[in-house]
Structures are given as structure tokens and as C-alpha cells.
PDB file of C-alpha atoms and ligand atoms in Angstrom:
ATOM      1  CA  UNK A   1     114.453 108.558 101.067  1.00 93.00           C
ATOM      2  CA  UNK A   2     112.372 107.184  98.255  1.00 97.00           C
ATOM      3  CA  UNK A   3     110.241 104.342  98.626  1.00 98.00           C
ATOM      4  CA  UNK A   4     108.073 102.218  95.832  1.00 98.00           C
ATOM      5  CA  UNK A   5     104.634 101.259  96.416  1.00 98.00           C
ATOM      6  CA  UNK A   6     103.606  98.055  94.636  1.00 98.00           C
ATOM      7  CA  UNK A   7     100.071  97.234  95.067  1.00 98.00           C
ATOM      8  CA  UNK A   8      97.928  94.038  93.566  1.00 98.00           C
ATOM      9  CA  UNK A   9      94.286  94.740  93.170  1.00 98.00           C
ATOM     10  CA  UNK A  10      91.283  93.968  91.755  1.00 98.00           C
ATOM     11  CA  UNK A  11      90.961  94.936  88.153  1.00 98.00           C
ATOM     12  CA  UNK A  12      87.718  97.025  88.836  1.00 98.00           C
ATOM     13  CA  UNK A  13      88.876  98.548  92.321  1.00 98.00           C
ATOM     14  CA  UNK A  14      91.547 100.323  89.497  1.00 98.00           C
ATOM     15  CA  UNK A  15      89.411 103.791  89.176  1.00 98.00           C
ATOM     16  CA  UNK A  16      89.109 104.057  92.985  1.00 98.00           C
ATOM     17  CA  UNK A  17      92.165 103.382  93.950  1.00 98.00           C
ATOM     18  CA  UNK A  18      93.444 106.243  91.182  1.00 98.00           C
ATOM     19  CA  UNK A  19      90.786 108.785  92.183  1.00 98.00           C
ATOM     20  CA  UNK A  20      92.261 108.000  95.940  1.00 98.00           C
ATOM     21  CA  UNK A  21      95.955 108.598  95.246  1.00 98.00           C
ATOM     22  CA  UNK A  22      95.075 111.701  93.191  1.00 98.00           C
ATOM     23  CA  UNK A  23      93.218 113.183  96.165  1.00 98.00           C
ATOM     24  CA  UNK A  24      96.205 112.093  97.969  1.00 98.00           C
ATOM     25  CA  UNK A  25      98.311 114.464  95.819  1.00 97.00           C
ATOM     26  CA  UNK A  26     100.416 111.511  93.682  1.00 97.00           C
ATOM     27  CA  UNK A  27     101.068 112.631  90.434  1.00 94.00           C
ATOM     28  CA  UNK A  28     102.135 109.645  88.981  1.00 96.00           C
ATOM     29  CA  UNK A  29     102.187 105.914  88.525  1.00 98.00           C
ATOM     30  CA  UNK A  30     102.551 102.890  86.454  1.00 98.00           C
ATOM     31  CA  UNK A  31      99.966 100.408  85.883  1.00 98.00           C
ATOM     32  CA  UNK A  32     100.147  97.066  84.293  1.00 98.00           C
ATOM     33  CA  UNK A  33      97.607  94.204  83.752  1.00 98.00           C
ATOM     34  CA  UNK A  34      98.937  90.890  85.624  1.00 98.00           C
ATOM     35  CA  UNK A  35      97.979  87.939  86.617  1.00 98.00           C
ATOM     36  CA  UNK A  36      98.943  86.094  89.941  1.00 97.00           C
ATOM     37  CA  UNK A  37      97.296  83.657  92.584  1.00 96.00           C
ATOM     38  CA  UNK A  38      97.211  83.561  96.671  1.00 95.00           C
ATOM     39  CA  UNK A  39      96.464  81.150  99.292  1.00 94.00           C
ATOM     40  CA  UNK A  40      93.490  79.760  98.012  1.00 88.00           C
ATOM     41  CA  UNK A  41      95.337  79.598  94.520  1.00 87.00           C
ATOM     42  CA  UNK A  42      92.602  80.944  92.063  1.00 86.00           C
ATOM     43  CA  UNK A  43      90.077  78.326  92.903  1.00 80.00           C
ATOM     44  CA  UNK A  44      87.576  79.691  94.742  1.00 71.00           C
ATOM     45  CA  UNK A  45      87.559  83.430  93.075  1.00 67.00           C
ATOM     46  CA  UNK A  46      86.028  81.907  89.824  1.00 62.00           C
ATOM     47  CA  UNK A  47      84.855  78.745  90.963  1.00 59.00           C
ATOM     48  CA  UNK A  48      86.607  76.354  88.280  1.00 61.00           C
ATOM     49  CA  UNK A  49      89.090  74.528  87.598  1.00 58.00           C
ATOM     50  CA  UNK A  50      90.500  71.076  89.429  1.00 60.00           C
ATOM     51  CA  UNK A  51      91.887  70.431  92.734  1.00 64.00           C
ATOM     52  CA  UNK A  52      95.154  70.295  91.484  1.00 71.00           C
ATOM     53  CA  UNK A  53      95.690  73.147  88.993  1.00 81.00           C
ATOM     54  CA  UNK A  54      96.213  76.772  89.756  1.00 82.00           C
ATOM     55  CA  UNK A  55      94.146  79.239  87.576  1.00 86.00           C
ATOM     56  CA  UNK A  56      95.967  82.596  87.630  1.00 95.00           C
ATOM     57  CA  UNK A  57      93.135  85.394  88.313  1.00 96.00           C
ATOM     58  CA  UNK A  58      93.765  88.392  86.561  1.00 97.00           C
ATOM     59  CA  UNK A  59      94.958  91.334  88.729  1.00 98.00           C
ATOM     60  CA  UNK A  60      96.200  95.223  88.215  1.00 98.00           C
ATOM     61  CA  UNK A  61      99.546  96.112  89.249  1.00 98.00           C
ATOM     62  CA  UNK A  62      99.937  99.762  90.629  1.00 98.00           C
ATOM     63  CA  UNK A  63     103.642 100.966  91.416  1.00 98.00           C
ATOM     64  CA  UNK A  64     103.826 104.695  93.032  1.00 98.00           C
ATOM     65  CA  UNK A  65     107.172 106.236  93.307  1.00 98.00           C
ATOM     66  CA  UNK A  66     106.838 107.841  96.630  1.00 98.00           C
ATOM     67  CA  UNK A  67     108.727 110.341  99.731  1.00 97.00           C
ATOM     68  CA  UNK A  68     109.306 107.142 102.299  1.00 97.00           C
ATOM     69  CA  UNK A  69     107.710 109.239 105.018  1.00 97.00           C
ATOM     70  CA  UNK A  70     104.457 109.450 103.055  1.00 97.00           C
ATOM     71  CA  UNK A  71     104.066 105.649 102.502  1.00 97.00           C
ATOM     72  CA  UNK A  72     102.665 104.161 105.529  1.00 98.00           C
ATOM     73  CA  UNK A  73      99.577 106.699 105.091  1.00 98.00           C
ATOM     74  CA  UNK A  74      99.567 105.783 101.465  1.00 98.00           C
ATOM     75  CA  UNK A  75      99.395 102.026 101.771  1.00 98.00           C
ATOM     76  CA  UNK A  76      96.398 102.806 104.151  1.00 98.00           C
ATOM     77  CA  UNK A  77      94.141 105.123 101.491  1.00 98.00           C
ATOM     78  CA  UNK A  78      95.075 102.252  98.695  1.00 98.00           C
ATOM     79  CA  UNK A  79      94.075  99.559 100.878  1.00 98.00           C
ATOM     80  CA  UNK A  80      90.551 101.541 102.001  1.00 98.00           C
ATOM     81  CA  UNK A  81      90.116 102.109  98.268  1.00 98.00           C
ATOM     82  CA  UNK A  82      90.792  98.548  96.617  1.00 98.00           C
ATOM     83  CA  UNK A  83      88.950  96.875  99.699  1.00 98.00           C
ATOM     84  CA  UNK A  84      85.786  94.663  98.604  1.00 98.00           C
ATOM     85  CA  UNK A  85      86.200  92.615 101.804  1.00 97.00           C
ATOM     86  CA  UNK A  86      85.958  89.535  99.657  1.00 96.00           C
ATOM     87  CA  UNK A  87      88.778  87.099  98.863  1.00 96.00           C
ATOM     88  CA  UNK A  88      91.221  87.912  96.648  1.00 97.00           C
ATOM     89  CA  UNK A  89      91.230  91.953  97.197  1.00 98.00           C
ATOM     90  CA  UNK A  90      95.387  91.981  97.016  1.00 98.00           C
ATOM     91  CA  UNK A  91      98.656  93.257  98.276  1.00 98.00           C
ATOM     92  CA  UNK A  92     100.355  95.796  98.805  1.00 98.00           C
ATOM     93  CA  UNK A  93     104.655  95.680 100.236  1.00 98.00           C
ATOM     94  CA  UNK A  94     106.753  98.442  99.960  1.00 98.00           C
ATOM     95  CA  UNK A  95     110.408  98.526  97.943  1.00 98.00           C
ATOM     96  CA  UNK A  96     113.672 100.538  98.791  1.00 98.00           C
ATOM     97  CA  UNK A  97     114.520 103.179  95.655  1.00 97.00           C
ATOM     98  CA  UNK A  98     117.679 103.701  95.337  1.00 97.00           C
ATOM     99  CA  UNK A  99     117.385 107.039  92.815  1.00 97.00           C
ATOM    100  CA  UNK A 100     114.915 108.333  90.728  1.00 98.00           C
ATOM    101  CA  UNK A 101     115.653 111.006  87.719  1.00 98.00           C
ATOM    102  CA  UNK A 102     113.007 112.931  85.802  1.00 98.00           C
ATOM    103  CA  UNK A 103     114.896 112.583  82.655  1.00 98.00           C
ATOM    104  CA  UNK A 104     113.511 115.478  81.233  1.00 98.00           C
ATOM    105  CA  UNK A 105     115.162 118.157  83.099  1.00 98.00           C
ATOM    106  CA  UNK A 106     117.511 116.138  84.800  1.00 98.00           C
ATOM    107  CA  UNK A 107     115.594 116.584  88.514  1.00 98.00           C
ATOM    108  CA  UNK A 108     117.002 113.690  91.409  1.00 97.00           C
ATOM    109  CA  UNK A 109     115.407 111.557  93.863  1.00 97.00           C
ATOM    110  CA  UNK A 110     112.577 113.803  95.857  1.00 96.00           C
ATOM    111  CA  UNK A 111     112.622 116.614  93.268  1.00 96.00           C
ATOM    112  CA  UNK A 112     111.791 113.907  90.395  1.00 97.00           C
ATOM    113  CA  UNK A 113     108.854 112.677  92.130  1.00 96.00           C
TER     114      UNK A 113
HETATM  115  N1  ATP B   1     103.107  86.206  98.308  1.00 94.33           N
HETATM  116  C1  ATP B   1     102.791  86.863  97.176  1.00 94.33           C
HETATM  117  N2  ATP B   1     103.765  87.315  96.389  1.00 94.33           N
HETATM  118  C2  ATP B   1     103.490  87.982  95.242  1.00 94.33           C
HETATM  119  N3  ATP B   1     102.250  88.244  94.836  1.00 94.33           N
HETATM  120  C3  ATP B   1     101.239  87.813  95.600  1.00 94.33           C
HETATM  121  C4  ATP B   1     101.445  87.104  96.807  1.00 94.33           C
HETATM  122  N4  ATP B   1     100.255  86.823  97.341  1.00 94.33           N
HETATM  123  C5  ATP B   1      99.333  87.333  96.515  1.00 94.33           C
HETATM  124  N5  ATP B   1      99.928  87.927  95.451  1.00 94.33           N
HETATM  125  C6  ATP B   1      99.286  88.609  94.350  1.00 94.33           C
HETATM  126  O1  ATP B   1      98.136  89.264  94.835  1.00 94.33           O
HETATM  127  C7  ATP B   1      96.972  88.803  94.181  1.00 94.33           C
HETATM  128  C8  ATP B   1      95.831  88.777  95.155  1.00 94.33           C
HETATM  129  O2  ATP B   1      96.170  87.960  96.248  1.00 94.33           O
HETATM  130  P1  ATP B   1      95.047  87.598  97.297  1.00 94.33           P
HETATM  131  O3  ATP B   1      94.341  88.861  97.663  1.00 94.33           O
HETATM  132  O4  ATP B   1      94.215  86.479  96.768  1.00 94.33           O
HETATM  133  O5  ATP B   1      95.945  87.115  98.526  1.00 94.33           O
HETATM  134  P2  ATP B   1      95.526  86.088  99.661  1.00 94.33           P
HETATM  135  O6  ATP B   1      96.708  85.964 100.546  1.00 94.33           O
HETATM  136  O7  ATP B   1      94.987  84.846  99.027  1.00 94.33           O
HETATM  137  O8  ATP B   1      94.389  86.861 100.472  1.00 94.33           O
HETATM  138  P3  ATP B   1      92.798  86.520 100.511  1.00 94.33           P
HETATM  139  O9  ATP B   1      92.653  85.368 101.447  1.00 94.33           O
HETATM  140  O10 ATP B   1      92.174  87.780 101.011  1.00 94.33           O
HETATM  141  O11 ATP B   1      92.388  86.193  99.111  1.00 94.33           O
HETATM  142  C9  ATP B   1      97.353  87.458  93.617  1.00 94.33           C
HETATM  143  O12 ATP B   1      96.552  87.118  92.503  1.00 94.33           O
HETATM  144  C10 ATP B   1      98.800  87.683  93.249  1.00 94.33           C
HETATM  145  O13 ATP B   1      98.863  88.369  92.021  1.00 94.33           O
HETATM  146 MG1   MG B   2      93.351  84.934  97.799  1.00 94.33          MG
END
């Protein structure tokens, strides 16, 4: 069973959290610049802005194709890595995949990881 691992981080925890999941033994992700708010919506991460309006903070997306048995631990070493301990360090949930294929050679599911 294959499992995707979508964290939200902080845009300069990005190198540790990579240098973590390569030590892990990942060989592979995708990462994309967002942008996204929480709970306090944006405010008090850049301290602007009015009461009413939400500023969107800008984030990194990490997604991490990965053996479903080797995702709690994984969710752990992102987590130690992207933690400041201040607000707005992210999230990180956990998505059912329903098949992966390495399109070069054709490879399924735990072989195409
Ligand atoms: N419920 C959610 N659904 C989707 N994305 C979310 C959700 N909550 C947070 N995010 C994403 O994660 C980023 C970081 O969220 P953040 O760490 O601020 O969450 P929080 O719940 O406010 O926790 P904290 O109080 O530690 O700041 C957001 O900018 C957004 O991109
Ligand atoms: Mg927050």
C-alpha cells in the first residue's frame, strides 16, 4: 500500500526537511511554492494587515510518494525537521495512492517508488 505525504512548511525549513528525508532514504519528491493561512489567518506571522482581511503567508508544499508502513516514522523526521516552534510551522496529513507507475520502464506501485 502506497501512501502520499503532503507536508506545508516554512519556506526556509525547505533544505532541512530535504537533507532529513534523504537521510531517511526517499528518493524523490515534488515541491511547489504555495501560499495558504491557519487559525490565526496570516495576521500575526507578518504583523499587517486589518482585522478583517486574510493575508496568505507564503508556504512550501512537499508531497513524498511513500510504502504506507514507512509513513508514520516519516511524518515524525519531517515534523522534527520543519519545527521552529513558532506559529505558523505547518501541516502535514497523509493521502491514500491508489497506483503509482515509473513511466520509464513501466515499474508499479512499490517498485516505482
Ligand atoms: N486546515 C488546513 N487545510 C489546508 N491547509 C492548511 C490548513 N491549515 C493550515 N494549512 C496550511 O498550512 C500552513 C501553515 O499553517 P499553520 O502552521 O499556521 O497552522 P495553524 O493551525 O495556524 O498552527 P499554528 O497555530 O502553529 O500556526 C497554512 O499557511 C496553510 O497553507
Ligand atoms: Mg498558524
Amino acid at each position: 500500500m502506497l501512501e502520499m505525504i503532503t507536508a506545508i512548511i516554512k519556506p526556509h525549513q525547505l533544505d532541512n526537511v530535504k537533507d532529513a528525508l534523504l537521510a531517511e532514504g526517499v528518493e524523490g519528491m515534488t515541491v511547489t511554492e504555495v501560499r495558504g493561512f491557519g487559525r490565526q489567518r496570516g495576521k500575526t506571522e507578518n504583523f499587517r494587515g486589518s482585522e478583517y482581511k486574510i493575508d496568505f503567508v507564503p508556504k512550501v508544499r512537499i508531497e513524498v510518494v511513500v510504502k504506507a508502513e514507512s509513513s508514520a516514522h516519516l511524518i515524525t523526521v519531517i515534523a522534527d525537521a520543519a519545527r521552529t516552534g513558532k506559529i505558523g510551522d505547518g501541516k502535514v496529513w497523509t493521502t491514500p495512492i491508489g497506483s503509482l507507475l515509473r513511466v520509464r520502464t513501466g515499474e508499479m506501485d512499490i517498485e516505482a517508488i
